PDB file of C-alpha atoms in Angstrom:
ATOM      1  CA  UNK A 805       9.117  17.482  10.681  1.00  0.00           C
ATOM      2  CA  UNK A 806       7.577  14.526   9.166  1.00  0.00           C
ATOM      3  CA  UNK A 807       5.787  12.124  11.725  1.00  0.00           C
ATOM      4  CA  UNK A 808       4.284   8.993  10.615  1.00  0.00           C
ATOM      5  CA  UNK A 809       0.867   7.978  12.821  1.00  0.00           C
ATOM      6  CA  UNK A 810      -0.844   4.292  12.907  1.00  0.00           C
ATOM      7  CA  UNK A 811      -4.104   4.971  13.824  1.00  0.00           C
ATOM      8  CA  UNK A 812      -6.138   1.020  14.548  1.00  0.00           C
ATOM      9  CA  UNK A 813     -10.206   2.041  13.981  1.00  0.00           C
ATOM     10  CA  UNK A 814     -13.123  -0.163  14.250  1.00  0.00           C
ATOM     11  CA  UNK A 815     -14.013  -1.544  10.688  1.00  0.00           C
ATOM     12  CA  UNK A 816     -17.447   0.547  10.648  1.00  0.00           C
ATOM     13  CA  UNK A 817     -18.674   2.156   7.134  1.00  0.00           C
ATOM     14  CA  UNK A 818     -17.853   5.947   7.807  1.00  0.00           C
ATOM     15  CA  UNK A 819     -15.050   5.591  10.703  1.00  0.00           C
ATOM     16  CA  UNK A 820     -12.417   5.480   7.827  1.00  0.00           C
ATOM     17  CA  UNK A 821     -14.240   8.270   6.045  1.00  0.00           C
ATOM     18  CA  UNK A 822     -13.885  10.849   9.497  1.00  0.00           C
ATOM     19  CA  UNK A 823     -10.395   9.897   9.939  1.00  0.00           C
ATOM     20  CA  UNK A 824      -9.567  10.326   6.049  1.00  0.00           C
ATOM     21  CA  UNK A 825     -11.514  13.784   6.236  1.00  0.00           C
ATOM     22  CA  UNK A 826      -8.806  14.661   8.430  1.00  0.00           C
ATOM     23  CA  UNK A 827      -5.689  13.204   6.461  1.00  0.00           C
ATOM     24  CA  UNK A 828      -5.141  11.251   3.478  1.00  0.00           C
ATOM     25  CA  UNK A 829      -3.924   7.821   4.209  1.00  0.00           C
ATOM     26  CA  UNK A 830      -3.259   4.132   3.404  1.00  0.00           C
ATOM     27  CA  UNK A 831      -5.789   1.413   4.900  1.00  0.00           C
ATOM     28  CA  UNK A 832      -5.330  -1.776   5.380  1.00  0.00           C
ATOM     29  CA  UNK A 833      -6.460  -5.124   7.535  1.00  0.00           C
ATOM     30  CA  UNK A 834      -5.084  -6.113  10.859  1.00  0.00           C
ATOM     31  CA  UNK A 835      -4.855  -9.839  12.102  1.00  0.00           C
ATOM     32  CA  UNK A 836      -8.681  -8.731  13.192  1.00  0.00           C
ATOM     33  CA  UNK A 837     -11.152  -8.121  10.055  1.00  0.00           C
ATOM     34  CA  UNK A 838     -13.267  -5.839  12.637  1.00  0.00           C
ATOM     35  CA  UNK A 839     -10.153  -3.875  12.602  1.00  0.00           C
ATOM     36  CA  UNK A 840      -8.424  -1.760  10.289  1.00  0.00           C
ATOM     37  CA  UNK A 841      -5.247   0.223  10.254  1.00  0.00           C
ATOM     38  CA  UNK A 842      -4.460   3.765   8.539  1.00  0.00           C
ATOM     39  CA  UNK A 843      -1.030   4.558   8.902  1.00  0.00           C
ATOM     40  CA  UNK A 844      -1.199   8.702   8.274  1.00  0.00           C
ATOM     41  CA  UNK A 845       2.010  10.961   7.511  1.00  0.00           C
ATOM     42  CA  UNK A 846       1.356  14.258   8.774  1.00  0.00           C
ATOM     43  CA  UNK A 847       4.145  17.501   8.575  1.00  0.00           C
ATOM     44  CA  UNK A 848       3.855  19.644  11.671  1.00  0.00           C
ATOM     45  CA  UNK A 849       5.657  20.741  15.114  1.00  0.00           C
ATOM     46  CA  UNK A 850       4.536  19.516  18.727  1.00  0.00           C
ATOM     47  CA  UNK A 851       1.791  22.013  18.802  1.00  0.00           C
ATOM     48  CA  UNK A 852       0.068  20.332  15.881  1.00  0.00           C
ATOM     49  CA  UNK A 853       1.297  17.262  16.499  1.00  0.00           C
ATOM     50  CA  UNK A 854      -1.044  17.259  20.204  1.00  0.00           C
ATOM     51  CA  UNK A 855      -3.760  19.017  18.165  1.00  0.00           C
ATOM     52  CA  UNK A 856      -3.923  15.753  15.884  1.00  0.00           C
ATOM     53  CA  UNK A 857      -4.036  12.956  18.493  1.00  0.00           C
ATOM     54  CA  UNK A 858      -6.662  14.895  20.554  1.00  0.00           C
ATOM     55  CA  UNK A 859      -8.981  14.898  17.654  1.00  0.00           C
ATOM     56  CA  UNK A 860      -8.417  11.258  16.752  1.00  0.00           C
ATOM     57  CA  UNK A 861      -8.627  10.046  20.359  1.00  0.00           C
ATOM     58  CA  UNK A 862     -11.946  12.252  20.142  1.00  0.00           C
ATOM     59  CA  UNK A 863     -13.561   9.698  17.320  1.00  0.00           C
ATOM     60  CA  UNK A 864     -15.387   7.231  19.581  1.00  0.00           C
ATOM     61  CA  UNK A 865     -14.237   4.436  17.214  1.00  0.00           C
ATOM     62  CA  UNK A 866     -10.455   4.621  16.607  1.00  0.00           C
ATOM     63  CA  UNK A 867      -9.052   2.192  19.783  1.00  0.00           C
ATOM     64  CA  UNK A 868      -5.374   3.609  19.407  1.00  0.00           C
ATOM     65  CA  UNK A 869      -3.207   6.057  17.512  1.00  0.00           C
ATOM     66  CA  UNK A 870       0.644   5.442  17.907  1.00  0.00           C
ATOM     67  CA  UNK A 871       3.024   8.058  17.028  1.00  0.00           C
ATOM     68  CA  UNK A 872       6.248   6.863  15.755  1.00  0.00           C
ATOM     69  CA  UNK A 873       8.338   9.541  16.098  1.00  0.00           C
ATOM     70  CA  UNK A 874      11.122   9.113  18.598  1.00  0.00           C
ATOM     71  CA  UNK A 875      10.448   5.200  18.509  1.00  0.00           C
ATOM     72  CA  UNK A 876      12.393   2.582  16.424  1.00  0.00           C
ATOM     73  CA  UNK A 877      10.031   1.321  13.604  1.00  0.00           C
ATOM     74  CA  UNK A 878       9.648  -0.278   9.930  1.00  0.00           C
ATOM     75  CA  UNK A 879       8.106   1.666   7.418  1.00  0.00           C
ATOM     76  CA  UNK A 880       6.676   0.252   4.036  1.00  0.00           C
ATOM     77  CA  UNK A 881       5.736   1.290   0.480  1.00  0.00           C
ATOM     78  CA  UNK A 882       4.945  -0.093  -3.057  1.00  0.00           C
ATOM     79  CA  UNK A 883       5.046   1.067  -5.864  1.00  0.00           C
ATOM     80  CA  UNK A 884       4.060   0.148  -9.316  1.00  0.00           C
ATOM     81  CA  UNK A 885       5.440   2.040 -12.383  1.00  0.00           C
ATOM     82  CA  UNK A 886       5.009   1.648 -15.817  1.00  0.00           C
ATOM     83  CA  UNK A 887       8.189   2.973 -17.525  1.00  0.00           C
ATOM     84  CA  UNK A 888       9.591   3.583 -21.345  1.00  0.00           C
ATOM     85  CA  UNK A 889      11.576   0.662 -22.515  1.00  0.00           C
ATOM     86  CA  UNK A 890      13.545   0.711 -25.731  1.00  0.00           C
ATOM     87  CA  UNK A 891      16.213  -2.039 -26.729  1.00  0.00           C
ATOM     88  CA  UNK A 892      18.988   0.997 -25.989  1.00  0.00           C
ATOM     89  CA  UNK A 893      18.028   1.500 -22.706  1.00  0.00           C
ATOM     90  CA  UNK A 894      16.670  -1.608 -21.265  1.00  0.00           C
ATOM     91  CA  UNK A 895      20.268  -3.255 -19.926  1.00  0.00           C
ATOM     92  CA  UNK A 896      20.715   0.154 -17.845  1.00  0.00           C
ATOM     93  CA  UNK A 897      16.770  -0.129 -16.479  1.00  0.00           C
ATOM     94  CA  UNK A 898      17.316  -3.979 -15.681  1.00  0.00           C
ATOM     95  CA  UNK A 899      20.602  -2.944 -14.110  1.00  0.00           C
ATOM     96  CA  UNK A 900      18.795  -0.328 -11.462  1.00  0.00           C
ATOM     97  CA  UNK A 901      15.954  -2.547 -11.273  1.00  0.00           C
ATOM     98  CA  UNK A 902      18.529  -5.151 -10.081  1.00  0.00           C
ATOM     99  CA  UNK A 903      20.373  -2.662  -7.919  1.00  0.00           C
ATOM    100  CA  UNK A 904      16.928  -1.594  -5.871  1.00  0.00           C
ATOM    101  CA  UNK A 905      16.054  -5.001  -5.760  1.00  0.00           C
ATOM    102  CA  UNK A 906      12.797  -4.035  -7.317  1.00  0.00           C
ATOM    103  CA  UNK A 907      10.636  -6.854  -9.555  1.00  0.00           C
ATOM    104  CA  UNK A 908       9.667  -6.402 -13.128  1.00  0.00           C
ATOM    105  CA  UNK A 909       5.879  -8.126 -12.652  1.00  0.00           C
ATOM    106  CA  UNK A 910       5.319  -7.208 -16.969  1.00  0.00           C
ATOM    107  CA  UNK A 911       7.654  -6.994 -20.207  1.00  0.00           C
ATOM    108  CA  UNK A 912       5.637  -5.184 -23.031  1.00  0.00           C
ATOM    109  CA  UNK A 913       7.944  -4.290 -26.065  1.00  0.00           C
ATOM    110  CA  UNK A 914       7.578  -0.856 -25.464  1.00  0.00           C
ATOM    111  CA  UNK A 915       7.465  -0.993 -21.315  1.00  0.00           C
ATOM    112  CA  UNK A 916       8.178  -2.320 -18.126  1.00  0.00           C
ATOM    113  CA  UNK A 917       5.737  -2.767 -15.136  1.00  0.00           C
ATOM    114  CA  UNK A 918       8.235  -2.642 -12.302  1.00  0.00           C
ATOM    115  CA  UNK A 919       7.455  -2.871  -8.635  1.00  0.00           C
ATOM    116  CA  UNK A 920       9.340  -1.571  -6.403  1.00  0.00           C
ATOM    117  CA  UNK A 921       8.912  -1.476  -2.616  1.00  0.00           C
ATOM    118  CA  UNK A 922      10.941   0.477   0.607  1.00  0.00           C
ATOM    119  CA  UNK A 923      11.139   3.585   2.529  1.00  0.00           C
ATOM    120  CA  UNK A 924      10.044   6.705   1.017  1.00  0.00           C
ATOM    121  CA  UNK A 925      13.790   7.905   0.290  1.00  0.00           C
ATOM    122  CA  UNK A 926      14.257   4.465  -1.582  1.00  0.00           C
ATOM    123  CA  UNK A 927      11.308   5.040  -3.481  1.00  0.00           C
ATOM    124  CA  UNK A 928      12.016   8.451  -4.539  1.00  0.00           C
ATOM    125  CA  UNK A 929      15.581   7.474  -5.546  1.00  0.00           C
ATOM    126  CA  UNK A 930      14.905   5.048  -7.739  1.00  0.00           C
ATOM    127  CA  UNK A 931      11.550   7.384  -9.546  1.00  0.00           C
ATOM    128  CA  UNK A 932      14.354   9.745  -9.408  1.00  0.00           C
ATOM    129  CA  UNK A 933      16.456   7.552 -11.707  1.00  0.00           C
ATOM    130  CA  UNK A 934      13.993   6.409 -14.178  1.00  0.00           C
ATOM    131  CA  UNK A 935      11.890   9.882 -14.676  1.00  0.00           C
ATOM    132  CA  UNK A 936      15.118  10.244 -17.685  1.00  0.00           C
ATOM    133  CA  UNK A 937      13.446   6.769 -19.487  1.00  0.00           C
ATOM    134  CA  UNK A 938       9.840   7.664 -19.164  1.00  0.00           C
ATOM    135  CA  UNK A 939       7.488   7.652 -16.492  1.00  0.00           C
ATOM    136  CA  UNK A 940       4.081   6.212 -18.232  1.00  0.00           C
ATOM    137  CA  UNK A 941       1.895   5.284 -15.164  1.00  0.00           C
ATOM    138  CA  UNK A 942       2.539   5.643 -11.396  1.00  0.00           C
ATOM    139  CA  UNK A 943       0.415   3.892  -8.512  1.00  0.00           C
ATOM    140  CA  UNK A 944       2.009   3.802  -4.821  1.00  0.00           C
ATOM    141  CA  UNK A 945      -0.218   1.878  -2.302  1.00  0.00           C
ATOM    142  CA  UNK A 946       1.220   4.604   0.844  1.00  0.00           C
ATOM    143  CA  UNK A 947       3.272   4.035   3.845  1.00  0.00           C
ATOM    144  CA  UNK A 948       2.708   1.162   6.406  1.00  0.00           C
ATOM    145  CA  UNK A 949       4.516   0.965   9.534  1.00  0.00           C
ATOM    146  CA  UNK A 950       5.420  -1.162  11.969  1.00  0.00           C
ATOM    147  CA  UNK A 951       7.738  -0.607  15.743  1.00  0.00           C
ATOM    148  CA  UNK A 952      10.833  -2.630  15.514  1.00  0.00           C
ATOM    149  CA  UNK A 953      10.437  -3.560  19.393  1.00  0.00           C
TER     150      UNK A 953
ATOM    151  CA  UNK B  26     -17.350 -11.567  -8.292  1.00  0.00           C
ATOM    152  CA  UNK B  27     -14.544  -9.206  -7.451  1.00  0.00           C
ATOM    153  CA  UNK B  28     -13.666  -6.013  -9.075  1.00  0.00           C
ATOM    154  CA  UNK B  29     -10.585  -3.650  -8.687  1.00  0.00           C
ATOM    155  CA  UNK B  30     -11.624   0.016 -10.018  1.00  0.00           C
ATOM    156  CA  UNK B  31      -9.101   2.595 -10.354  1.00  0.00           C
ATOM    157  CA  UNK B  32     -10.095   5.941  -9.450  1.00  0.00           C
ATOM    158  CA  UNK B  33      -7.906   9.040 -10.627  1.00  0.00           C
ATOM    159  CA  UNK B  34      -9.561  12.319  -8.486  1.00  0.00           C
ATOM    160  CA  UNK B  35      -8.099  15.477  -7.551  1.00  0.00           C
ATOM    161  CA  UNK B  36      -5.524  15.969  -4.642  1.00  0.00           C
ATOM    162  CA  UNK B  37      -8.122  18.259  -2.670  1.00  0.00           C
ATOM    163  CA  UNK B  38      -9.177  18.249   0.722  1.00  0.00           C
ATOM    164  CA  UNK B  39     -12.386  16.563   0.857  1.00  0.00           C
ATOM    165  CA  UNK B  40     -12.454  14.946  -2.067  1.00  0.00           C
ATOM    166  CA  UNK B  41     -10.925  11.665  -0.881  1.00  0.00           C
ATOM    167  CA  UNK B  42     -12.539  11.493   1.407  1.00  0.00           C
ATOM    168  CA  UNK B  43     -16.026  11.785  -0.195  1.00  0.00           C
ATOM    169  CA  UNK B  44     -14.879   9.067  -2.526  1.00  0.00           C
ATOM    170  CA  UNK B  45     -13.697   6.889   0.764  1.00  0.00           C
ATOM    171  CA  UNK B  46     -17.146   7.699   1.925  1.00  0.00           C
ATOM    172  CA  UNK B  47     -18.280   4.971  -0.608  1.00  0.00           C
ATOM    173  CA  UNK B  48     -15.713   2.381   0.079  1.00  0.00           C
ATOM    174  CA  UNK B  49     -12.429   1.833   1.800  1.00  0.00           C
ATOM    175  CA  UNK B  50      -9.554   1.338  -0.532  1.00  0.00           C
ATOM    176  CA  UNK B  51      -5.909   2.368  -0.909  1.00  0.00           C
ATOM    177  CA  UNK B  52      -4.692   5.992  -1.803  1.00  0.00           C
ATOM    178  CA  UNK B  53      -1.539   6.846  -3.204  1.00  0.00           C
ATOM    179  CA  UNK B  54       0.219   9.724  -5.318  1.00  0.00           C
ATOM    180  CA  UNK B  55       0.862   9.382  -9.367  1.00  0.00           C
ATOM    181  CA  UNK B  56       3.388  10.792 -11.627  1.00  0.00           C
ATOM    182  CA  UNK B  57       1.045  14.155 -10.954  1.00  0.00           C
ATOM    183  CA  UNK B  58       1.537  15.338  -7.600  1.00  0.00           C
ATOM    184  CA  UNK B  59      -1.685  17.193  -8.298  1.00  0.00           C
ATOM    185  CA  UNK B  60      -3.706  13.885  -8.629  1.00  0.00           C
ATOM    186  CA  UNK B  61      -3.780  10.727  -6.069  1.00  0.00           C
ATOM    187  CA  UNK B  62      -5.592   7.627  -7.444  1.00  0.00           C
ATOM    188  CA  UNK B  63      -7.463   5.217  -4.993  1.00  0.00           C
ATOM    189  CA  UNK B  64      -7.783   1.644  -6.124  1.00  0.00           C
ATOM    190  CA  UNK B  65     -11.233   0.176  -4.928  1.00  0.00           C
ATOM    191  CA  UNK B  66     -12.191  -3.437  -4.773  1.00  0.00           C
ATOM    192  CA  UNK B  67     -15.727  -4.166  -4.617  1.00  0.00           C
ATOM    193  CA  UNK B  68     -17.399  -7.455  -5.239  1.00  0.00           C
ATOM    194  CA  UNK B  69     -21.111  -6.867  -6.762  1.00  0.00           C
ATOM    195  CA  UNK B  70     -23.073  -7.619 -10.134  1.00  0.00           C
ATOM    196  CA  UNK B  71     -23.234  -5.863 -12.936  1.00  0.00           C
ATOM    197  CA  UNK B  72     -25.917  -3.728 -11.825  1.00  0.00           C
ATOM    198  CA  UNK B  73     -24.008  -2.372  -9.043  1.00  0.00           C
ATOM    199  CA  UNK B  74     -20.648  -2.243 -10.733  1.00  0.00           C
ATOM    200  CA  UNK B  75     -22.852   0.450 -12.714  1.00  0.00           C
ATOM    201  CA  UNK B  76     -24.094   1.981 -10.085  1.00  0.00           C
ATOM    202  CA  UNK B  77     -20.716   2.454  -8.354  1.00  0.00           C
ATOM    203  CA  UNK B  78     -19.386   3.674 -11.797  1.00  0.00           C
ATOM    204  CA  UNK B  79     -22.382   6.295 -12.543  1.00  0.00           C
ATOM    205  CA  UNK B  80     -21.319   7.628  -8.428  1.00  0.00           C
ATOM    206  CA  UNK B  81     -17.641   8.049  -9.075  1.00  0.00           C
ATOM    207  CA  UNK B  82     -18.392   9.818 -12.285  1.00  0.00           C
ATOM    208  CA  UNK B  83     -20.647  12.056 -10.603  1.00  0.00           C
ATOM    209  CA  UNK B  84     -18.305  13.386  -8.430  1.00  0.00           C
ATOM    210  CA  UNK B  85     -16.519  16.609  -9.638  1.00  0.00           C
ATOM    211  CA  UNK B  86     -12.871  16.125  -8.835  1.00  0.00           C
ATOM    212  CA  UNK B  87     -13.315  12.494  -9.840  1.00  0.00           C
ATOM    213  CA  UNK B  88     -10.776  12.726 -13.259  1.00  0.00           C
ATOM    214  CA  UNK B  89     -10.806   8.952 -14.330  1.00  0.00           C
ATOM    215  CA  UNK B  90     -12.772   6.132 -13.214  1.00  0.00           C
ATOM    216  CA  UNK B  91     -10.920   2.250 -14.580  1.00  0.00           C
ATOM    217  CA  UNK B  92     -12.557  -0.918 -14.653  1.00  0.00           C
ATOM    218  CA  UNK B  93     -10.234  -3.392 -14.298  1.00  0.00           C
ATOM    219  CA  UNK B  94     -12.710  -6.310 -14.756  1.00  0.00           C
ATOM    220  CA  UNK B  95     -11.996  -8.233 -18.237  1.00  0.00           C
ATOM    221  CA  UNK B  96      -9.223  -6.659 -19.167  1.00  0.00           C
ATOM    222  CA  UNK B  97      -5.199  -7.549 -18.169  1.00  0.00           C
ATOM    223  CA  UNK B  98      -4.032  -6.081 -15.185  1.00  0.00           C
ATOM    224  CA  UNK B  99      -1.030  -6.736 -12.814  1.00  0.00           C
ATOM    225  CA  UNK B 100      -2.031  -6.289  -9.007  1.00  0.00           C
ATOM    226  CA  UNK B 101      -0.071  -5.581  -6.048  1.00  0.00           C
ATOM    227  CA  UNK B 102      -0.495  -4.813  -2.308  1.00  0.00           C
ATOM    228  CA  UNK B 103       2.191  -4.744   0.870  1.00  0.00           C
ATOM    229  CA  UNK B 104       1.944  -6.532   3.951  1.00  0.00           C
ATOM    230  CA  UNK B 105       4.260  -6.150   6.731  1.00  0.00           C
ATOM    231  CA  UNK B 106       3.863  -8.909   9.287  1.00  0.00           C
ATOM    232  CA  UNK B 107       5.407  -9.704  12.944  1.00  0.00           C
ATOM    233  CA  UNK B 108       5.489 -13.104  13.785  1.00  0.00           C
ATOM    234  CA  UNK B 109       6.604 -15.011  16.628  1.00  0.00           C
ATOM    235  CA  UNK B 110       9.879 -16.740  16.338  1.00  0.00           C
ATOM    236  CA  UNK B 111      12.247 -19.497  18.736  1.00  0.00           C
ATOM    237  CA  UNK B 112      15.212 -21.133  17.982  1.00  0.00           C
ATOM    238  CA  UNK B 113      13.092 -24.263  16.769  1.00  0.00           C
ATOM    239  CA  UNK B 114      10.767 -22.392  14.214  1.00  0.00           C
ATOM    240  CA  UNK B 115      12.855 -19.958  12.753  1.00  0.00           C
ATOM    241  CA  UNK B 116      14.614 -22.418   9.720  1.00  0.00           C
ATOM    242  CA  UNK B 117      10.849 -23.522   8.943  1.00  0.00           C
ATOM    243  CA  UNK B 118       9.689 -19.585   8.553  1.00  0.00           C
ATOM    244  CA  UNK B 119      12.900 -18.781   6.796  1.00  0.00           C
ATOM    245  CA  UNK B 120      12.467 -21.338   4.308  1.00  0.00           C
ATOM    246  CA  UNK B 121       8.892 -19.798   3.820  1.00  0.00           C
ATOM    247  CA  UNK B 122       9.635 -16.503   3.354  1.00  0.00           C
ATOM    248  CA  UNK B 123      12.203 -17.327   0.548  1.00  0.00           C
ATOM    249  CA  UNK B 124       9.835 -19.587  -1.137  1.00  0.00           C
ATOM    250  CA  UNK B 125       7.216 -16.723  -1.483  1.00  0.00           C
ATOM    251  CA  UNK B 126      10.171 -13.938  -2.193  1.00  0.00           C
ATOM    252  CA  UNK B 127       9.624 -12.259   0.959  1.00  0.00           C
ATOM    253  CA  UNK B 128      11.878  -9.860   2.969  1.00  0.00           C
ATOM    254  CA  UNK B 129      12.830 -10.448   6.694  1.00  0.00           C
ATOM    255  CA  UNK B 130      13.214  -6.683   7.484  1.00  0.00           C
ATOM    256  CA  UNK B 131      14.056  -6.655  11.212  1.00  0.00           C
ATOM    257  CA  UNK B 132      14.353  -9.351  13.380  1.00  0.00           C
ATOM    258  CA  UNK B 133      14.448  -9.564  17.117  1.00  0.00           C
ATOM    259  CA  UNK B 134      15.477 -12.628  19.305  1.00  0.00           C
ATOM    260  CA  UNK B 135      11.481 -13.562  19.951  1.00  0.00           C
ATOM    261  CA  UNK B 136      10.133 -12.178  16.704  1.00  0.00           C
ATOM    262  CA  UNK B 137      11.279 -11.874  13.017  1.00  0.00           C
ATOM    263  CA  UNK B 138       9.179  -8.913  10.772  1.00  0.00           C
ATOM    264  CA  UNK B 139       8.390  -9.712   7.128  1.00  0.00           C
ATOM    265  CA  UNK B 140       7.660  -7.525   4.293  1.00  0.00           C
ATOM    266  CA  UNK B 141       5.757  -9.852   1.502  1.00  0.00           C
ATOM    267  CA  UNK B 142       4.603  -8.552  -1.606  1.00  0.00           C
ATOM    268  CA  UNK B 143       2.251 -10.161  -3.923  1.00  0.00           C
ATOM    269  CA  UNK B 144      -1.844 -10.363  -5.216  1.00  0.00           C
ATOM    270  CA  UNK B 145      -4.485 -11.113  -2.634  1.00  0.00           C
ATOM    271  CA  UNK B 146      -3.934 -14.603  -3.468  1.00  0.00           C
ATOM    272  CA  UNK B 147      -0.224 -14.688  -2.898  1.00  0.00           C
ATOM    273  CA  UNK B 148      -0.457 -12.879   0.439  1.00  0.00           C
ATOM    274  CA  UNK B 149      -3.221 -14.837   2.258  1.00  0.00           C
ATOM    275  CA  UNK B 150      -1.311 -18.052   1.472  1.00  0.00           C
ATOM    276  CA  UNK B 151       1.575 -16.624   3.353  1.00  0.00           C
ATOM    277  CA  UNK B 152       0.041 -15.533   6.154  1.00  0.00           C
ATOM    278  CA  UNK B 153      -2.138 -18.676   6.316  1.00  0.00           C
ATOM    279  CA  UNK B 154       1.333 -20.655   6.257  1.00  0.00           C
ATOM    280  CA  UNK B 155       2.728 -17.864   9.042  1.00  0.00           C
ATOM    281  CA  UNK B 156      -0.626 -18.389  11.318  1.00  0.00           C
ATOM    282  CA  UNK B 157       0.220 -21.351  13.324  1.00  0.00           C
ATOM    283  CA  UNK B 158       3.587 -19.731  14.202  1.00  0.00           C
ATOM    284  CA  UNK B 159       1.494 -16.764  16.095  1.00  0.00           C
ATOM    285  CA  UNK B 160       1.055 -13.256  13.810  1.00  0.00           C
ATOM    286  CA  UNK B 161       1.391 -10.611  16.541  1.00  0.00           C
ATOM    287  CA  UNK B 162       0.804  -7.712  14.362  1.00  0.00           C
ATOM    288  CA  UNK B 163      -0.813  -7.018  10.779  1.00  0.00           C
ATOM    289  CA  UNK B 164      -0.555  -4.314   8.435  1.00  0.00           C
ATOM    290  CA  UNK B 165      -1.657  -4.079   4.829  1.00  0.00           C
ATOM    291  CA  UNK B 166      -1.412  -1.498   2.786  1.00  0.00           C
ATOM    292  CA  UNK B 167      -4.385  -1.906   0.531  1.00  0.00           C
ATOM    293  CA  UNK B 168      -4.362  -3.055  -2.890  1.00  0.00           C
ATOM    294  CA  UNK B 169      -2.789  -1.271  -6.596  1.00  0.00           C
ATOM    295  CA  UNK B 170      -3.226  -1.954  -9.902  1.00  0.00           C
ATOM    296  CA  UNK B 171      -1.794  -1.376 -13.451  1.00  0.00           C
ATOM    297  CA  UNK B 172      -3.396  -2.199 -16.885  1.00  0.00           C
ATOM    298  CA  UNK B 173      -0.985  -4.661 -18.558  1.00  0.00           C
ATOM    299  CA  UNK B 174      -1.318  -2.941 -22.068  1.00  0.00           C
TER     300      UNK B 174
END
């Protein structure tokens, strides 16, 4: 079972280094720059699950780890990918571009530099249905979340 | 002066995390599930871009180190933002958010939740537009970056 985790740590030089030795993660800034946010996504049952938030509650700088699961929330990805463009297939690539409500941010004659941004599943779909075209270059920031309430 | 590096390393325990040691930046997958690239901003002079450059290539797992710096890039990050809404602000945000292509992606009676997309630039204008409204929660997911070429 897939659970994602915000974890809010103090800004220090090394903080984000012990959490990220556990986990790989996204980091970003909060509304406070002496504040950052990783937002992990960790596979595991309950057991592992506990084992995880007693660890990062252990680091004397993170000030709070929510876990999402069972709660309402928002979660957030980008993407950029750079994808194989000729003039046969570009109307079908604009036309699930259009459908995913993704952006093309750069036209090359050869490319597209689309961005594309949603839940994991949304992100994977549309990969999913340009990996036929080309994939030439793939970045994705990682999740951010947010509670709905 | 600002630089965005891209960093391609291996997917291994430790590794990131060695690499995040240095700085804090974003971490996501590429079209290799084997490989993760980080994309680092640092702001520093020449002689400490190269030092920063001769570290990452140091580093064993490190595949790929990418200077973005003179050359064309697109760049991209994802905020998700909660902001305080009434009856008497909420045309004035809307308007914003459509102006800067944002996304209202859940909205409650008090508060709305935005997903903007955009460079540095982009973003901070939002969310200095969104400030005097009241921003009760923040998260960023830390910048990408593609070549243009």
């Amino acid at each position: 079972m897939k659970h994602i985790i915000s974890v809010l740590v103090q800004n220090k030089f090394g903080v984000l280094s012990r959490v990220a030795n556990l986990f790989s993660a996204s980091v970003g800034e909060t509304q406070d720059h002496s504040i950052s946010r990783m937002t992990i996504v960790v596979e595991g049952d309950d057991p592992i699950l506990e084992q995880i938030n007693k660890q990062l509650n252990k680091l004397v700088d993170v000030i709070k780890v929510v876990d999402f699961e069972g709660g309402e929330f928002v979660d957030r990805e980008l993407v950029l990918v750079k994808i194989n463009v000729t003039s046969h297939t570009r109307p079908e690539i604009m036309q699930v571009v259009d459908i995913f409500r993704a952006r093309i941010v750069n036209v090359r004659e050869r490319h597209f530099t689309v961005e594309v941004t949603g839940t994991e599943g949304k992100i994977n779909a549309f990969l999913d249905l340009m990996r036929p075209f080309g994939i030439k270059e793939l970045a994705r920031t990682g999740k951010v979340a947010m509670a709905r309430a």
